[in-house]
Short mmCIF file of C-alpha atoms and ligand atoms in Angstrom, two decimals:
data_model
loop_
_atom_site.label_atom_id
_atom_site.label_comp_id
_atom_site.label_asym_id
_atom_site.label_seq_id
_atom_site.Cartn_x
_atom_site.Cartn_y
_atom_site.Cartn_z
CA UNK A 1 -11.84 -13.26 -20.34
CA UNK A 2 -15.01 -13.13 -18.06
CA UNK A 3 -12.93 -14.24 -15.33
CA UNK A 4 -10.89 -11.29 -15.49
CA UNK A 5 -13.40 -8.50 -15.95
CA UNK A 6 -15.04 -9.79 -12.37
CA UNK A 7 -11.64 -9.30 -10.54
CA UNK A 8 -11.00 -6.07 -11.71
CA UNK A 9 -14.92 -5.88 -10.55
CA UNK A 10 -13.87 -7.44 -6.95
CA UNK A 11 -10.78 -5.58 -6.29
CA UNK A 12 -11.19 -2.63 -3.51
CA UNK A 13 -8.92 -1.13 -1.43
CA UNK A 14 -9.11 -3.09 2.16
CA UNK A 15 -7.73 -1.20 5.08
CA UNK A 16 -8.47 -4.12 7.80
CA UNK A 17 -6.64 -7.05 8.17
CA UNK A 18 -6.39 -10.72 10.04
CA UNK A 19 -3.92 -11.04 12.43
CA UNK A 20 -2.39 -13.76 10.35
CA UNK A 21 0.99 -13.65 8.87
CA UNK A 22 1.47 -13.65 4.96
CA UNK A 23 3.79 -16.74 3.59
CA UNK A 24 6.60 -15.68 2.54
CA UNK A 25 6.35 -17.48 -1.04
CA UNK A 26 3.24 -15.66 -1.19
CA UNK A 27 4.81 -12.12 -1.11
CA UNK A 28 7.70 -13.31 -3.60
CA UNK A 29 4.48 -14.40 -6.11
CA UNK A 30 3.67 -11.16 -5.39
CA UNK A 31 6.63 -9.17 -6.69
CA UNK A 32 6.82 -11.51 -9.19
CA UNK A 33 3.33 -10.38 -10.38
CA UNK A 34 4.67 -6.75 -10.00
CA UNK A 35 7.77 -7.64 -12.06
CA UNK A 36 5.42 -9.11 -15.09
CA UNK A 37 3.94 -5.34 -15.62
CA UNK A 38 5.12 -3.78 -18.51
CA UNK A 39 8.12 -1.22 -18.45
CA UNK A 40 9.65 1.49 -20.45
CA UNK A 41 12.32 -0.04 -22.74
CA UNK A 42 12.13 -3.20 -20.81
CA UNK A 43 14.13 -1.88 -17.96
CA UNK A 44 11.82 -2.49 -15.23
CA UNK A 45 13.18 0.38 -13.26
CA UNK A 46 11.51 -0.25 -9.97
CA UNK A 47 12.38 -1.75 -6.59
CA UNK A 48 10.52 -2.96 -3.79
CA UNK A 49 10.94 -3.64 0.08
CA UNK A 50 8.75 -6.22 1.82
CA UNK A 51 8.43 -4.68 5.35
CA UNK A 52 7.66 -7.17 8.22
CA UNK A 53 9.22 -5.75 10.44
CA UNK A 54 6.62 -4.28 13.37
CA UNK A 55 9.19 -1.10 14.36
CA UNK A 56 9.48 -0.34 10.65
CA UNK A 57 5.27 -0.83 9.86
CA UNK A 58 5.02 1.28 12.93
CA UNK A 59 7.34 4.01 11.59
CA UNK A 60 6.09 3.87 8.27
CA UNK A 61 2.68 4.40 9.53
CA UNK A 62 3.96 8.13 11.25
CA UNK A 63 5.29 8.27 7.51
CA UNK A 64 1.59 7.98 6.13
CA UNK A 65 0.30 10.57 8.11
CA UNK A 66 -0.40 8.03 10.89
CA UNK A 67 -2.72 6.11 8.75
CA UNK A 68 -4.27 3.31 11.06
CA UNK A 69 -4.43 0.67 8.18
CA UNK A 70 -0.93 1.15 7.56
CA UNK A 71 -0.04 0.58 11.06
CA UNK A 72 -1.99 -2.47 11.30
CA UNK A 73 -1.14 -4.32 8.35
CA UNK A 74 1.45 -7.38 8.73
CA UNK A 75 2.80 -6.63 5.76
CA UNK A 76 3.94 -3.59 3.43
CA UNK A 77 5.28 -3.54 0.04
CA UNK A 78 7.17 -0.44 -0.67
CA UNK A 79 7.50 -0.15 -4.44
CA UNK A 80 10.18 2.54 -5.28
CA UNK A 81 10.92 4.32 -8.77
CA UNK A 82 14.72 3.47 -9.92
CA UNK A 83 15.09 6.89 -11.75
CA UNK A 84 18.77 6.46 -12.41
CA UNK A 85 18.42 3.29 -14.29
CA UNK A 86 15.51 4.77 -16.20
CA UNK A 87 17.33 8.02 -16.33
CA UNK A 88 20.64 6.73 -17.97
CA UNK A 89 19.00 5.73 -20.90
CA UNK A 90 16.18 8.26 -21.23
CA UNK A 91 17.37 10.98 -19.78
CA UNK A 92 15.08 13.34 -18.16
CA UNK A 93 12.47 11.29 -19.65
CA UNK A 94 13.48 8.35 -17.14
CA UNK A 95 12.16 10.23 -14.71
CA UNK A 96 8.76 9.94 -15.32
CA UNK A 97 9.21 6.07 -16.95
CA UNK A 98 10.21 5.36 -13.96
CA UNK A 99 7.24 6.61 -11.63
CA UNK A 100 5.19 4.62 -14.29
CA UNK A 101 7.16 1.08 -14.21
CA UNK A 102 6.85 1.64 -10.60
CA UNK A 103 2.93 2.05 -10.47
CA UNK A 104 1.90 -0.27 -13.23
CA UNK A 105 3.58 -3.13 -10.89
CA UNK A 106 1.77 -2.20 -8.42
CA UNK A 107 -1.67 -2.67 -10.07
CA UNK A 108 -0.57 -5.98 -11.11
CA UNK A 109 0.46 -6.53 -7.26
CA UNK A 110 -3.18 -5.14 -6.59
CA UNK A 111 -4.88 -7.56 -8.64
CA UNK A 112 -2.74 -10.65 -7.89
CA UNK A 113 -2.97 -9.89 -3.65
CA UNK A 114 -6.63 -9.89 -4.75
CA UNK A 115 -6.57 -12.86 -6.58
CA UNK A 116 -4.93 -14.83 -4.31
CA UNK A 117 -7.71 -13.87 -1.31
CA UNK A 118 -5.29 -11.12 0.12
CA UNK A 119 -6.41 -7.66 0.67
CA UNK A 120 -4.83 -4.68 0.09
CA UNK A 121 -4.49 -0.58 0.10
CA UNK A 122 -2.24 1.66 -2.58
CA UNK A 123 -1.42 4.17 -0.04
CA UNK A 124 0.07 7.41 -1.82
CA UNK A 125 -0.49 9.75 0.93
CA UNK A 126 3.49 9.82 3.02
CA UNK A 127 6.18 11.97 3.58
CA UNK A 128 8.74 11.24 1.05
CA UNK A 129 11.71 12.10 2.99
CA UNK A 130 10.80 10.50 6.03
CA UNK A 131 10.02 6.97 4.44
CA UNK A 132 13.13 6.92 2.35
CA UNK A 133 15.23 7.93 5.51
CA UNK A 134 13.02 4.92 7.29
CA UNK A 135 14.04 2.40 4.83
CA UNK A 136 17.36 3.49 3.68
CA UNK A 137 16.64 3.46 0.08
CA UNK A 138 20.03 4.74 -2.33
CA UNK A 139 19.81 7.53 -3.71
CA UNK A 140 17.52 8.34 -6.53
CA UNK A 141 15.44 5.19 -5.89
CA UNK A 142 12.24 7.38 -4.58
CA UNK A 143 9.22 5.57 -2.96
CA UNK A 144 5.72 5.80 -4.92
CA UNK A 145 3.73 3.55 -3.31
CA UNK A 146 3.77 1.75 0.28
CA UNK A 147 0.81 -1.14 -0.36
CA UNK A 148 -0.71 -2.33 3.29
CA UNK A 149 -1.58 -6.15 2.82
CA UNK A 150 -3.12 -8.94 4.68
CA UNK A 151 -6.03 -11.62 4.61
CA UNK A 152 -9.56 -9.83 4.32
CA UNK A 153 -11.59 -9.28 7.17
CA UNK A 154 -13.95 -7.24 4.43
CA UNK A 155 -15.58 -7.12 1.05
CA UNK A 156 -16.85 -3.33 0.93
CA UNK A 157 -18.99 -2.73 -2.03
CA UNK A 158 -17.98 -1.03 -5.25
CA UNK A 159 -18.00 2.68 -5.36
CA UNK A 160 -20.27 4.24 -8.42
CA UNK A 161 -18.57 4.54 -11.38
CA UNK A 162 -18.41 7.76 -13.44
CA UNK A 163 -19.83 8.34 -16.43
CA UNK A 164 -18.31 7.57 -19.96
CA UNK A 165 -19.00 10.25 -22.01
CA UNK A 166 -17.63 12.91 -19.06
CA UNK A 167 -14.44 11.07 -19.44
CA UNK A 168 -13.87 9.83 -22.73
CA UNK A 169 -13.68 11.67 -26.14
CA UNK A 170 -13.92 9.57 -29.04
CA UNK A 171 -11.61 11.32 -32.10
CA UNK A 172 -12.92 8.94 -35.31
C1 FMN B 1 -2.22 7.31 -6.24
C2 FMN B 1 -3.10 6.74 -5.17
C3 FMN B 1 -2.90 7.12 -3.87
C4 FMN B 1 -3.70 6.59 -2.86
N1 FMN B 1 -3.43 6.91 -1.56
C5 FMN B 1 -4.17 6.37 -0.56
C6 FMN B 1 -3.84 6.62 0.79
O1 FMN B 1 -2.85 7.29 1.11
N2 FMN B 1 -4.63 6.07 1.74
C7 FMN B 1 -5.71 5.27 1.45
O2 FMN B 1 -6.37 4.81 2.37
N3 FMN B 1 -6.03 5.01 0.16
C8 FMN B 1 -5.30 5.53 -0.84
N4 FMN B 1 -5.57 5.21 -2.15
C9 FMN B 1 -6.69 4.28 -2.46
C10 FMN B 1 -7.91 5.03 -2.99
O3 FMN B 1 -8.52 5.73 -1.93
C11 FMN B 1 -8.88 4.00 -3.62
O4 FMN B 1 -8.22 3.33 -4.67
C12 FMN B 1 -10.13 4.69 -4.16
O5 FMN B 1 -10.88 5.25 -3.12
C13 FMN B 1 -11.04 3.71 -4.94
O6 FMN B 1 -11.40 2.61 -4.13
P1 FMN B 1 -11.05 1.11 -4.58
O7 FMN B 1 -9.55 0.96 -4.61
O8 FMN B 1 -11.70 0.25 -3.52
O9 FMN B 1 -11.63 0.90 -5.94
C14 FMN B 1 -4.77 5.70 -3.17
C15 FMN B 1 -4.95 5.32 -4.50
C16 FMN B 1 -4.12 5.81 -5.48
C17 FMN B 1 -4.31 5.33 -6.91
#
């Protein structure tokens, strides 16, 4: 219990990396931790691509607005929303389940990478177009989430937390 509370604690984004490739069991673990999130009716309606490939990082980086940690990460995870498999059960609804079993694997990526002394960045900020056209990805599987991974060269402190009670609203 304890345990967990101080790696949600320890987790930060880290946007600089060794120069020392990732094992590839370790990036499997990794999508296996993704795949343990939970998902709207079970259908896990998310897809990801393990980029190694230094032309691809490179381009991908352009993709993030040229975002140096991207380009200097070994390793990307690109976790995609599946919105027609969400979509032909739920409709328009899928949509949106989809976007969410996408980004809740990607916290349990977060925390795992973490876990296992890897750091890592959720990186949001791309152009949608360009990185689908970069990876090829089938239509209606749309990227959410390119995560820039490697072994720590940093700790950075936590940032301040907000208060509670501007945040939460207790209805009793
Ligand atoms: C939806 C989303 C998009 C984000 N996009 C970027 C991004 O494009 N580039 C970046 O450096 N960090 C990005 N971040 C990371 C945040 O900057 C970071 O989580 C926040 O500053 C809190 O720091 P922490 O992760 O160390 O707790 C993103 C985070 C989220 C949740």
């Amino acid at each position: 219990m304890m345990r967990f509370l101080e790696t949600l604690q320890g987790r930060r984004s880290i946007r600089t990396y060794q120069d020392r490739p990732v094992p590839p069991e370790l990036l499997s673990s990794l999508i296996q931790a993704g795949e343990m999130a939970p998902s709207a009716g079970n259908l896990r309606a998310r897809r990801y691509v393990i980029v190694r490939k230094p032309d691809l990082i490179k381009a991908l980086s352009l993709a993030a607005y040229n975002q140096k940690h991207v380009e200097t990460a070994p390793v990307l995870i690109v976790v995609c929303a599946d919105e027609p498999r969400s979509g032909s059960r739920y409709g328009d609804r899928g949509s949106l389940y989809s976007i969410q079993d996408a980004t809740a694997a990607v916290m349990c990526i977060l925390l795992y990478a973490y876990d296992m002394g890897l750091g890592a960045c959720w990186n949001g900020a791309f152009d949608d177009d360009l990185c689908r056209e970069i990876l090829d990805l089938e239509e209606g599987v749309m990227p959410v989430a390119i995560i820039s991974l490697g072994w720590s060269t940093s700790r950075p402190s936590p940032p301040s937390g907000r208060d509670l009670d501007e945040i939460v609203r207790w209805v009793d």
